[in-house]
GROMACS .gro file of C-alpha atoms in nm:
model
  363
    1UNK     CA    1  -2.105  -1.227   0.775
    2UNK     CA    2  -1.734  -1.274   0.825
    3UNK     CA    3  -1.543  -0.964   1.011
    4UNK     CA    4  -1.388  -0.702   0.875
    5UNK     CA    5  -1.016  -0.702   0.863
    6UNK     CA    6  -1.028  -0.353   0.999
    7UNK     CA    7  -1.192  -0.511   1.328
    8UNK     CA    8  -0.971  -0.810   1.335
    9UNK     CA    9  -0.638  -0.657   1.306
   10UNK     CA   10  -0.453  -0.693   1.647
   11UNK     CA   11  -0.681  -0.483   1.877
   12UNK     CA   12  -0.449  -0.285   2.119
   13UNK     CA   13  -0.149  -0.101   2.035
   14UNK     CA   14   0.065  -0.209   2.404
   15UNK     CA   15   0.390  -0.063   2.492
   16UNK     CA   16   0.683  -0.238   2.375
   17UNK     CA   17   1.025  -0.277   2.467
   18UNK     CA   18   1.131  -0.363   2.139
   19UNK     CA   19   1.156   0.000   1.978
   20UNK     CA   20   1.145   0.037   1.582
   21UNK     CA   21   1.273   0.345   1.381
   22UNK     CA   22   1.038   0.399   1.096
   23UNK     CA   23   1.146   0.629   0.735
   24UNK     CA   24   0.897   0.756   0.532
   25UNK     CA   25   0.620   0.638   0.720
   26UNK     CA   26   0.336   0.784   0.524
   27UNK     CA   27   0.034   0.734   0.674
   28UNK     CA   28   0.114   0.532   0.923
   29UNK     CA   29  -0.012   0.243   0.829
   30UNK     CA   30   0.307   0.021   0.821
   31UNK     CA   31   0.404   0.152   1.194
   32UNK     CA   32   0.067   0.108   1.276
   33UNK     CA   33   0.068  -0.306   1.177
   34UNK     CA   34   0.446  -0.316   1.341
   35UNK     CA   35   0.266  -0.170   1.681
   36UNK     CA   36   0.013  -0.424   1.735
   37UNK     CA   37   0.283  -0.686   1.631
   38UNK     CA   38   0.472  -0.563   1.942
   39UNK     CA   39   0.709  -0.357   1.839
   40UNK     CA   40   0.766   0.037   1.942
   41UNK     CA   41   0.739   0.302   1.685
   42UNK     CA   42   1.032   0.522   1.891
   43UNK     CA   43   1.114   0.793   1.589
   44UNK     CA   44   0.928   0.788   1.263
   45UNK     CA   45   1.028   1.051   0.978
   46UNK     CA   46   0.882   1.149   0.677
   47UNK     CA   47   0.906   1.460   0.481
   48UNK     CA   48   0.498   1.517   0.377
   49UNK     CA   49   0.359   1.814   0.638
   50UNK     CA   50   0.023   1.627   0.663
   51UNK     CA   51   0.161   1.293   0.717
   52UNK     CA   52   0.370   1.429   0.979
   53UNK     CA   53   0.055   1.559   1.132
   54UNK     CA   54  -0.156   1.239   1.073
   55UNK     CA   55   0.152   1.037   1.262
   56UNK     CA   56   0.146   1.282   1.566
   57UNK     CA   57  -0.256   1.251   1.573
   58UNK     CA   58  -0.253   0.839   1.613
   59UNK     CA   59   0.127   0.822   1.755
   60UNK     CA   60   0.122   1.038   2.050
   61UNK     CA   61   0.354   0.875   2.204
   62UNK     CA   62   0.614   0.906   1.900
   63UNK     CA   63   0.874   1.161   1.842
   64UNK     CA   64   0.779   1.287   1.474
   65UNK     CA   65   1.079   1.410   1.220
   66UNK     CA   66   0.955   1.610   0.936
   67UNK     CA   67   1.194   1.692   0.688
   68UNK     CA   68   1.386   1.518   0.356
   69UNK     CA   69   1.569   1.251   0.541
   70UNK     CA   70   1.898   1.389   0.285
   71UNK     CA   71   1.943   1.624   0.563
   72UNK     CA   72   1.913   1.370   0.864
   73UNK     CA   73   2.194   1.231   1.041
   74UNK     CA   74   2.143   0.842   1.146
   75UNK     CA   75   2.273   0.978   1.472
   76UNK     CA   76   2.027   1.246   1.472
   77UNK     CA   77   1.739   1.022   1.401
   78UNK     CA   78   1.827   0.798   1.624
   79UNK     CA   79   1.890   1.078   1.858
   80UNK     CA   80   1.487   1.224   1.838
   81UNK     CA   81   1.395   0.860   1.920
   82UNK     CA   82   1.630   0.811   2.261
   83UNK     CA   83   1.827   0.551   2.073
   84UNK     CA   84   2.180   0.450   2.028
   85UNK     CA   85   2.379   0.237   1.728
   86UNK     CA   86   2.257  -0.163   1.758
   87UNK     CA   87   1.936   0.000   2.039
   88UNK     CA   88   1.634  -0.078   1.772
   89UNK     CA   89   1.542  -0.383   1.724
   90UNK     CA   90   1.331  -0.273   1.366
   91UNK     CA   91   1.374  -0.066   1.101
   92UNK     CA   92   1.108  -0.069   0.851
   93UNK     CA   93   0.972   0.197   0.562
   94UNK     CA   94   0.871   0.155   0.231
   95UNK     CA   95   1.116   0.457   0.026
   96UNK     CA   96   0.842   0.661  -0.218
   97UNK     CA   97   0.776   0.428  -0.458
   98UNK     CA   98   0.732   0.690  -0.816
   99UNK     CA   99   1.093   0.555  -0.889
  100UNK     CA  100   1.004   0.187  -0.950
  101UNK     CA  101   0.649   0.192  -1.046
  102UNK     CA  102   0.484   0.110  -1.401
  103UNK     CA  103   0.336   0.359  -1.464
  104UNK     CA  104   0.628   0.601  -1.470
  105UNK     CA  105   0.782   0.387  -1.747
  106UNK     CA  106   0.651   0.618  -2.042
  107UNK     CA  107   0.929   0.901  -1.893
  108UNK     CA  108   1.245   0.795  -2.063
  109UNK     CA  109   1.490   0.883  -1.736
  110UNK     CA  110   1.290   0.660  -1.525
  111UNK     CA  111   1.351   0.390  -1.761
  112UNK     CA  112   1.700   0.455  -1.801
  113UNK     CA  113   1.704   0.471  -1.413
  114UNK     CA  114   1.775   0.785  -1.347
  115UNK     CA  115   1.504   0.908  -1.112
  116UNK     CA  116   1.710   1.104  -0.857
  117UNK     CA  117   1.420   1.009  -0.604
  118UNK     CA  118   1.553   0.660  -0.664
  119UNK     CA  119   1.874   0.745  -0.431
  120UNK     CA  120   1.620   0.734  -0.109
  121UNK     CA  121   1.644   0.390  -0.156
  122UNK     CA  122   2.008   0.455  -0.061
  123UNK     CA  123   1.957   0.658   0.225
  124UNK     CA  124   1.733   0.350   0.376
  125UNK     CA  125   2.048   0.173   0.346
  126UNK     CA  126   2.222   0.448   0.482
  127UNK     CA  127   2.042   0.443   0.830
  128UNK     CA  128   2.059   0.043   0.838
  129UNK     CA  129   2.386   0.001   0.824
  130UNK     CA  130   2.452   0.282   1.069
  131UNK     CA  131   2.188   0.236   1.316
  132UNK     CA  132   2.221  -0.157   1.295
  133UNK     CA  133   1.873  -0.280   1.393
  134UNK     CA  134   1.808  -0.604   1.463
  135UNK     CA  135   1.593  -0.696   1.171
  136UNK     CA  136   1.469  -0.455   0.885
  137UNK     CA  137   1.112  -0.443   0.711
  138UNK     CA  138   1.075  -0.274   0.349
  139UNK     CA  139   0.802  -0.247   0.158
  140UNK     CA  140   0.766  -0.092  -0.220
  141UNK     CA  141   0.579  -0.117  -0.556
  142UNK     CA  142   0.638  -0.479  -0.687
  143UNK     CA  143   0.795  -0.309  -0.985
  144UNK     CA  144   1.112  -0.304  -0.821
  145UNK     CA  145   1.156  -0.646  -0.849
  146UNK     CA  146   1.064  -0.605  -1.223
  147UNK     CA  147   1.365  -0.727  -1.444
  148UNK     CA  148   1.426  -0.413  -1.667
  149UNK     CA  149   1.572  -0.079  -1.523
  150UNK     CA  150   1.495  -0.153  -1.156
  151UNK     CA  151   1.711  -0.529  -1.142
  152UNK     CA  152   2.009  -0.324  -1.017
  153UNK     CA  153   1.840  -0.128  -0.777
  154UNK     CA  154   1.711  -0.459  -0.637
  155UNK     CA  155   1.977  -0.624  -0.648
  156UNK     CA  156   2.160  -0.377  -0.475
  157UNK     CA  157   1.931  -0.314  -0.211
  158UNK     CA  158   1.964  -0.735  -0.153
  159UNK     CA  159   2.311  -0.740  -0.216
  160UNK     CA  160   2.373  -0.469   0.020
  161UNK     CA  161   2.156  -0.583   0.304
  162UNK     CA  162   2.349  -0.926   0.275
  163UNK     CA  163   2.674  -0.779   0.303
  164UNK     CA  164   2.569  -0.608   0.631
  165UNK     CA  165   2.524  -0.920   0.813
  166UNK     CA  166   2.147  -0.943   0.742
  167UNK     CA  167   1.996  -1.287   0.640
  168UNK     CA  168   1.744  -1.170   0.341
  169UNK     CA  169   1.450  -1.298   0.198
  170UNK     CA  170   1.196  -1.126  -0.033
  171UNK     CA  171   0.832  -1.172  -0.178
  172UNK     CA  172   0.566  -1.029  -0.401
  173UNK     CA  173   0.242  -1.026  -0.162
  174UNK     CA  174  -0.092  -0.990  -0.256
  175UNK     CA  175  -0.278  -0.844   0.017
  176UNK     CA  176  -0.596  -1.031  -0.026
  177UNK     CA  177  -0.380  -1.344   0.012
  178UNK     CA  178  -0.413  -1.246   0.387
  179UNK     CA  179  -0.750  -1.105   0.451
  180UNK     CA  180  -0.730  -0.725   0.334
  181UNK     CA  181  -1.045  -0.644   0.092
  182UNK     CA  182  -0.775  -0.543  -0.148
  183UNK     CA  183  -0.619  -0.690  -0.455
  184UNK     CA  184  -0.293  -0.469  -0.414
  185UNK     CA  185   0.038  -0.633  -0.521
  186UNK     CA  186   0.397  -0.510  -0.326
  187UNK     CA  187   0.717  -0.637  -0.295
  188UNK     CA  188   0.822  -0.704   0.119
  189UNK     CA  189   1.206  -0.755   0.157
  190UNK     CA  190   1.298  -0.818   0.509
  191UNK     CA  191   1.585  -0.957   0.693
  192UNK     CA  192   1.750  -1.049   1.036
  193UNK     CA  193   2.064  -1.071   1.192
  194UNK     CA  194   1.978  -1.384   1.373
  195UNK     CA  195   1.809  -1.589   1.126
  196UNK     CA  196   1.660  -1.626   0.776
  197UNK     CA  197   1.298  -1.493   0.850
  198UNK     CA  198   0.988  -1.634   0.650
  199UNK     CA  199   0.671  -1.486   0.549
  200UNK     CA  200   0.378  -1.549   0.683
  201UNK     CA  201   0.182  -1.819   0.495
  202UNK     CA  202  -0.162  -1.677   0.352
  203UNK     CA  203  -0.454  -1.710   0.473
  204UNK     CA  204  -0.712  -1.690   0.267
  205UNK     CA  205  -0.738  -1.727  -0.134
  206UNK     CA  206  -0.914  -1.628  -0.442
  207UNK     CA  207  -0.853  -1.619  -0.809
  208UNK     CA  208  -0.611  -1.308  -0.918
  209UNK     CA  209  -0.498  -1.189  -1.291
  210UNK     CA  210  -0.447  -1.547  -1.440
  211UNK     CA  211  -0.463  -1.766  -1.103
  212UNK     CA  212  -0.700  -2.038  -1.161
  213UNK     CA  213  -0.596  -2.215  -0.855
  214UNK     CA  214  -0.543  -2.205  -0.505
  215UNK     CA  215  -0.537  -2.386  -0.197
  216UNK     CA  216  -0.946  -2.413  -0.114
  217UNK     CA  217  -0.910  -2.484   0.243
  218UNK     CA  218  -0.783  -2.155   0.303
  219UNK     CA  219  -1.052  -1.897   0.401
  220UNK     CA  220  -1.199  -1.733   0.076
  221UNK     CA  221  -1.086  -1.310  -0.007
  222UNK     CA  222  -1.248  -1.095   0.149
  223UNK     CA  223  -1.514  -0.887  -0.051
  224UNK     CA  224  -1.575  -0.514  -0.085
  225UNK     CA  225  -1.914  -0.562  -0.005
  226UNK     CA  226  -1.819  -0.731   0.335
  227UNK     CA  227  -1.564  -0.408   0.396
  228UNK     CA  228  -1.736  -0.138   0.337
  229UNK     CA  229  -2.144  -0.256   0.289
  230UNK     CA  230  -2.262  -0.140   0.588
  231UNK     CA  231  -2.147   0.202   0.508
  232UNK     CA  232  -2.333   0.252   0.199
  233UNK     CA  233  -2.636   0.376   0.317
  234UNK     CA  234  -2.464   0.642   0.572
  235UNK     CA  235  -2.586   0.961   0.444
  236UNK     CA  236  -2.363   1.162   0.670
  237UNK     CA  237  -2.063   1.025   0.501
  238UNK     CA  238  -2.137   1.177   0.126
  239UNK     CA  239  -1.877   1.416   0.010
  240UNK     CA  240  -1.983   1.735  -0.233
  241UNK     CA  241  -1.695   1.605  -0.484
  242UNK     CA  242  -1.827   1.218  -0.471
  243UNK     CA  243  -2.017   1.230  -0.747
  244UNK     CA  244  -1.850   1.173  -1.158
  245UNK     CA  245  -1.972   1.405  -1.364
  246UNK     CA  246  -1.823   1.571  -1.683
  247UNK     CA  247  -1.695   1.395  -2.024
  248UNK     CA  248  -1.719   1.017  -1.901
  249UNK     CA  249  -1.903   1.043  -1.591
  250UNK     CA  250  -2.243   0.962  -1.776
  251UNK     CA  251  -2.095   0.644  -1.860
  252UNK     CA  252  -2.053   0.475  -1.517
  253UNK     CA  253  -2.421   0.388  -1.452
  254UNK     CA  254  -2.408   0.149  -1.774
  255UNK     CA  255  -2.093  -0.088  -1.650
  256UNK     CA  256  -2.140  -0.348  -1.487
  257UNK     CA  257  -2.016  -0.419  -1.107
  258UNK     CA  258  -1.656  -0.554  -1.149
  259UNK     CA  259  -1.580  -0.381  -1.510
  260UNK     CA  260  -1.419  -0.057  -1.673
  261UNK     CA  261  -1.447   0.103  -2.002
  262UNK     CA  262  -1.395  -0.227  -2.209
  263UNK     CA  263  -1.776  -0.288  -2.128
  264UNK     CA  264  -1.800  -0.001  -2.441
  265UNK     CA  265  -1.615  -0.187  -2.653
  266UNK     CA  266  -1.657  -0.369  -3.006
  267UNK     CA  267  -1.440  -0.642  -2.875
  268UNK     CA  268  -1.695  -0.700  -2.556
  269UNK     CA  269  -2.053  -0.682  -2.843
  270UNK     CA  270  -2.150  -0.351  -2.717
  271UNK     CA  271  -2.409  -0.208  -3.032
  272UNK     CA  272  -2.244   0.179  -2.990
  273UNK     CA  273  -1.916   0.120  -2.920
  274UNK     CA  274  -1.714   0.418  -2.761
  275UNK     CA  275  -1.318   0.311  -2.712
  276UNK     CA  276  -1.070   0.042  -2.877
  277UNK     CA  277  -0.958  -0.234  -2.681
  278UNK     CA  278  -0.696  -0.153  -2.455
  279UNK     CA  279  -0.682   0.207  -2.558
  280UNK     CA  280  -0.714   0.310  -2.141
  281UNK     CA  281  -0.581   0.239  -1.847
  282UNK     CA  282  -0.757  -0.049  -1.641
  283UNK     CA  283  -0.847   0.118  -1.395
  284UNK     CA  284  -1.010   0.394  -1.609
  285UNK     CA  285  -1.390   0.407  -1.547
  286UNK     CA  286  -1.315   0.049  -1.353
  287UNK     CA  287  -1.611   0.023  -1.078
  288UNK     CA  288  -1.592  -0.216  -0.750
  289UNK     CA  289  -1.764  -0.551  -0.759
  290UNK     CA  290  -1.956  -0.635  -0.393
  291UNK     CA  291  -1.874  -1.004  -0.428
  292UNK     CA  292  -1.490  -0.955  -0.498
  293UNK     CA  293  -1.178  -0.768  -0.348
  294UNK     CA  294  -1.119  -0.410  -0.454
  295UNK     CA  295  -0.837  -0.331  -0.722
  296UNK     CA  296  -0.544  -0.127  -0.587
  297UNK     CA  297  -0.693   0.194  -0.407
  298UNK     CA  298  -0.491   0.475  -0.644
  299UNK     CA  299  -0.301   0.735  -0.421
  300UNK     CA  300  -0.367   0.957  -0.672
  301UNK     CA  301  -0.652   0.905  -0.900
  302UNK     CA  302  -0.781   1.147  -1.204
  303UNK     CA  303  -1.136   1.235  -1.283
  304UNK     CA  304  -1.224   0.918  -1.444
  305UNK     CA  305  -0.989   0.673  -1.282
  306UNK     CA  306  -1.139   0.421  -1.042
  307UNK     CA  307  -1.235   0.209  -0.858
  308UNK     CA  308  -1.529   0.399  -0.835
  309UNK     CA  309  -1.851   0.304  -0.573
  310UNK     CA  310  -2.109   0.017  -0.742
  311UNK     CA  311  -2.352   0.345  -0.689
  312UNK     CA  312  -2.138   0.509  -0.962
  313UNK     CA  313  -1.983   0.737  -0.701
  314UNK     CA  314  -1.615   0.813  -0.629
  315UNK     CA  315  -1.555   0.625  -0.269
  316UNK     CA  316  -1.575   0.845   0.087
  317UNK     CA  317  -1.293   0.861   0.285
  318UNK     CA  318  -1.453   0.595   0.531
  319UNK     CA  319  -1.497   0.366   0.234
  320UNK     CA  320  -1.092   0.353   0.125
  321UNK     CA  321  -0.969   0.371   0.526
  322UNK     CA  322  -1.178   0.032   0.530
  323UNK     CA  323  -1.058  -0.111   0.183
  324UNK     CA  324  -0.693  -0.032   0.341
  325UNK     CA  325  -0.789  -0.182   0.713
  326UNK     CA  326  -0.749   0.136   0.877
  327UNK     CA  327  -0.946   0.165   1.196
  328UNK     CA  328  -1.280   0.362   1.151
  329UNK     CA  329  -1.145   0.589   1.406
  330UNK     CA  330  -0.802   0.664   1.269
  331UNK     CA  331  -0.746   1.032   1.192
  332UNK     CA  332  -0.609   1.159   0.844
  333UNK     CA  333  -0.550   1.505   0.874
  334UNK     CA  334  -0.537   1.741   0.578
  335UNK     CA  335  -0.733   1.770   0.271
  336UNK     CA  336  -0.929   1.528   0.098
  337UNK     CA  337  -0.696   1.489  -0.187
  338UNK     CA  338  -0.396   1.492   0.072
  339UNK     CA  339  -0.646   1.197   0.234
  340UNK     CA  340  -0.643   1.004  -0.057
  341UNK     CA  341  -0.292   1.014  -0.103
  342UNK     CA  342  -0.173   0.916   0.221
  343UNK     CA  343  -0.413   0.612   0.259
  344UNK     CA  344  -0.368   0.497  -0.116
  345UNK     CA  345   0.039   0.510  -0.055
  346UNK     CA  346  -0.012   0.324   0.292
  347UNK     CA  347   0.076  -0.036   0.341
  348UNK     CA  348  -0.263  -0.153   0.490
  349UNK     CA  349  -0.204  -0.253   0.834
  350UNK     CA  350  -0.370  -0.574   0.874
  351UNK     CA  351  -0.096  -0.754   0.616
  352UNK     CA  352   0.143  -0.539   0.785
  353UNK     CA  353   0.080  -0.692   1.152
  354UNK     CA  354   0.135  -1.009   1.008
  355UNK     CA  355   0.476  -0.972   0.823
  356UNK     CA  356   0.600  -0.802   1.109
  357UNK     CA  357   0.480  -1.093   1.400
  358UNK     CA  358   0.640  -1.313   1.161
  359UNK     CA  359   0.982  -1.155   1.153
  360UNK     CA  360   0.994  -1.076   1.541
  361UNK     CA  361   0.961  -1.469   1.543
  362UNK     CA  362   1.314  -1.447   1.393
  363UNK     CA  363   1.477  -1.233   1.590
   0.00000   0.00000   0.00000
């Protein structure tokens, strides 16, 4: 059996003497790739109480802003991390991503693009061009690059970047192009005052959506069953609110590994059909497949809204930290829905190791 990403990904955390400054850093998960790339988290801020805490509990060694980063100084950020103008040599975050994503588009202000939380993106901007790091790392929803309300937040963010000096380049990744047991989609933008950085090239592939193809010498995804297997017999990791009960919940047992609701479906032959076609979300009722990826672990997931365990569970904590390549040992502090939302917002840190090795090979 191949290794799990979450054992693979970079080993020790060393210090650095190449300090980053990371905004709205979540989880941690993005800092937490950008560390064993060789970088130094010096000041991370984010405004969530329990991702504050979860940062102090696996970045000891990192001063920890919690507040709205509208009421932050650069100077005093950069202050809090023992840092001066043109001192960091990374600045990387991924703004809340609510603004840009899909599945806001049914609210007519987001679609007109007015989403005040939109304007973080401008305070991201904000603090590179005043604390002038050598290269920058930002990571969002792929919907930003979407060409419909978001094209001039995009292009402002590039257009702006470019105007600072920065050579810019940006890409839609999926992360189980590079090993995560994940089919999650996200646009990177990063840039460099030295250079024009370039991605990393993938390695491993699959088929995705409508990909039939793909480069077959490259190391195949990696599957949920490989990620998480081992940990579905582990009695002491069951959770009282695992299992689905309620209007739908019967219904899990009867779809098949890899499918959703559309099992119960005229379109798919099923004799007692139960919903149109298309008439949910995918992910509603969607359950993991062993021998493939997982779909995008949801930061925020109703009663009936997947992917759920191929026991026809909801999945443990242990189960998503793997699917996102967090170390078994990394500590999430706060509830379990404050859990779930902090790992399913993360940027897993095995893909984010190997953006950020790649652009500290431009600097």
């Amino acid at each position: 059996m191949r290794r799990r990403p979450s054992d693979e990904a970079g080993g020790e955390r060393r210090v650095s003497d190449l300090p980053a400054i990371s905004l709205f850093g979540g989880a941690g998960g993005l800092d937490l790739g950008v560390e064993r790339a060789g970088y130094r988290i010096a000041v991370a801020l984010d405004y969530d109480r329990d991702s504050c805490a979860t940062l102090r509990a696996n970045f000891p060694h990192t001063p920890v802003v919690e507040g709205d980063i509208r009421a932050f100084t650069t100077k005093s950020i950069l202050k809090a991390g023992g840092l001066a103008r043109g001192d960091a040599a990374l600045l990387v975050g991924g703004p809340p991503c609510t603004p840009f994503s899909k599945s806001g588009n049914w609210l007519e202000y987001k679609r007109a693009g007015r989403d005040p939380e939109a304007s973080l993106l401008d305070h991201y901007l904000r603090v590179l061009d005043e604390a002038r790091p050598c290269a920058f790392l930002l990571e969002n929803v792929y919907g930003l690059a979407y060409k419909n309300h978001n094209a001039a937040w995009f292009e402002k963010l590039l257009t702006t970047c470019r105007s600072l000096g920065y050579h810019v380049v940006q890409r839609i990744i999926l992360a189980a192009d590079y090993g995560v047991p994940q089919r999650r989609q996200r646009v990177f933008v990063m840039g460099s005052l030295e250079r024009e950085p370039t991605f990393p090239a993938p390695t491993h592939g699959g088929a995705h959506e409508t990909r039939k193809e793909w480069d077959r010498s490259l190391r195949p995804h990696v599957t949920t069953g490989e990620a998480i297997g081992d940990l579905t017999p582990r009695l002491d990791l069951g959770e009282p609110e695992e299992h689905v009960n309620g209007r739908y919940g019967h219904l899990l047992p009867g779809i098949p590994p890899g499918e959703n609701y559309l099992f119960y479906t005229d379109k798919r032959g099923h004799s007692s059909p139960l919903f149109e076609w298309r008439s949910r979300y995918w992910s509603f009722l969607l359950k993991l497949d062993p021998l493939q990826p997982s779909p995008t672990i949801q930061a925020q997931p109703g009663p009936y809204v997947g992917p759920f365990h191929w026991d026809n569970r909801r999945l443990r904590l242990a189960e998503i930290k793997r699917l996102q390549t967090f170390p078994d040992d990394y500590e999430i502090i706060g509830s379990r829905r404050s859990a779930q939302r902090q790992i399913g917002n993360a940027v897993p840190p095995f893909l984010a190791e190997q953006i950020a090795r790649s652009l500290s090979e431009a600097a």
